[in-house]
């Protein structure tokens, strides 16, 4: 960990997770002011407070100060401790909101992390647990984070607004990360999907599958979309349905897309047929954007490249999302690292949209909290 460095200060509520996660990894304190200061309801929201509580649970010796109105937050990170943890997430955001940050932190704990998260498993805002399982876990394996204790499973599904889902995640710890060279995404060889329905007719999932296949069958024969209908206590507290699709390439790249129905009592009812077709189109768009990492996991890949050994890592990405662009700025503030960014225009060999080749030399981050055996 870094020595007691000067703290970084920011204003506003945007990118709160990025700042706290990078602060925890770099050991640099952060101060965030004017969090929704002009809002009718100023200060931290419930889901952000829940995220800060989660960070407090998995670290040892963190100092967190929040002023009375909740508009100023001071966070001085402690050591990543890990161990067995349970956390009730806020139902305002899905478990994916919390899980994305845990995926960044889990490999650098003192003890392997085993965590049970409760709340909403699939919503329309954050990546669902299904997509993170299908795309983020294989990405972590590329960096050498693997083992029998590496798993993510949905015990119960929960849809907004009631939630009631439960997810189990465990991750081994690593001292150092492998550098990666992901420059050739390969060709799409198969598409897998999961159509889920809770507290509605199981027929909904079948209707989603049929409509998604009506579009995807024109492109590739190897398509298999599972249906997942959870009953009783495993189906959470609110009705809903949705679909997540993942395309796998010949070189082990995973590109994903997903859609969920509107929460109960909010917005117009969604037809399963429309949802299936729209999700299939989103997947085709993601394939067009391309790259070796899908747009959900761009920032995770860049973070792990930054923290890798002092060696060159390269990754080919589709167009950078606004979230990723801000993440690169934060990486520069916290770790003083710059990426070399080369645009690869769409040529004959690269189909789809323009790509970006990101290159960096890792900072040689080693997990100091891991005890030597």
Short mmCIF file of C-alpha atoms in Angstrom, two decimals, residues 100 131-132 134-143 180-186 188 246-247 249 251-257 285-305 314-321 324 339 354-358:
data_model
loop_
_atom_site.label_atom_id
_atom_site.label_comp_id
_atom_site.label_asym_id
_atom_site.label_seq_id
_atom_site.Cartn_x
_atom_site.Cartn_y
_atom_site.Cartn_z
CA UNK A 100 -18.74 -4.71 -10.00
CA UNK A 131 -24.02 -11.08 -17.21
CA UNK A 132 -21.22 -10.52 -14.69
CA UNK A 134 -20.75 -14.89 -17.95
CA UNK A 135 -18.36 -12.05 -18.86
CA UNK A 136 -16.42 -10.73 -15.83
CA UNK A 137 -15.36 -14.10 -14.37
CA UNK A 138 -13.70 -15.32 -17.62
CA UNK A 139 -11.97 -11.92 -17.82
CA UNK A 140 -10.54 -12.31 -14.30
CA UNK A 141 -9.31 -15.79 -15.27
CA UNK A 142 -7.24 -14.23 -18.07
CA UNK A 143 -5.32 -12.35 -15.37
CA UNK A 180 -2.40 -9.89 -20.84
CA UNK A 181 -2.27 -9.55 -24.62
CA UNK A 182 -5.84 -9.54 -25.91
CA UNK A 183 -5.61 -8.11 -29.40
CA UNK A 184 -7.61 -10.54 -31.53
CA UNK A 185 -11.25 -11.00 -30.52
CA UNK A 186 -11.82 -13.87 -32.99
CA UNK A 188 -18.44 -15.38 -32.92
CA UNK A 246 -23.78 -13.70 -24.27
CA UNK A 247 -21.89 -14.26 -27.52
CA UNK A 249 -15.87 -15.99 -29.83
CA UNK A 251 -10.64 -16.76 -28.90
CA UNK A 252 -12.60 -16.80 -25.66
CA UNK A 253 -14.02 -13.28 -25.74
CA UNK A 254 -17.49 -12.80 -24.26
CA UNK A 255 -19.82 -10.00 -25.41
CA UNK A 256 -23.11 -9.50 -23.59
CA UNK A 257 -26.44 -7.70 -23.73
CA UNK A 285 -24.92 -3.87 -31.59
CA UNK A 286 -22.44 -5.02 -28.91
CA UNK A 287 -20.90 -7.46 -31.43
CA UNK A 288 -20.63 -4.56 -33.90
CA UNK A 289 -18.81 -2.49 -31.29
CA UNK A 290 -16.66 -5.56 -30.70
CA UNK A 291 -13.30 -5.67 -29.01
CA UNK A 292 -11.90 -8.33 -26.67
CA UNK A 293 -13.89 -7.05 -23.67
CA UNK A 294 -17.52 -5.97 -23.77
CA UNK A 295 -18.50 -2.44 -22.82
CA UNK A 296 -19.68 -3.49 -19.33
CA UNK A 297 -16.22 -4.70 -18.29
CA UNK A 298 -13.92 -2.19 -19.99
CA UNK A 299 -12.99 -0.45 -16.74
CA UNK A 300 -12.38 -3.77 -14.93
CA UNK A 301 -9.93 -4.87 -17.65
CA UNK A 302 -8.10 -1.52 -17.56
CA UNK A 303 -7.82 -1.60 -13.76
CA UNK A 304 -6.36 -5.12 -13.71
CA UNK A 305 -3.89 -4.15 -16.48
CA UNK A 314 -2.52 -4.78 -24.43
CA UNK A 315 -6.24 -5.04 -24.96
CA UNK A 316 -8.39 -4.24 -27.98
CA UNK A 317 -11.65 -2.53 -27.03
CA UNK A 318 -14.67 -1.24 -28.91
CA UNK A 319 -15.53 2.47 -28.58
CA UNK A 320 -14.85 3.59 -24.98
CA UNK A 321 -17.93 4.24 -22.87
CA UNK A 324 -14.46 4.14 -18.99
CA UNK A 339 -2.45 4.39 -21.31
CA UNK A 354 -13.77 1.40 -34.96
CA UNK A 355 -11.65 -0.20 -32.27
CA UNK A 356 -9.20 1.18 -29.74
CA UNK A 357 -5.95 -0.57 -28.77
CA UNK A 358 -5.08 0.22 -25.14
#
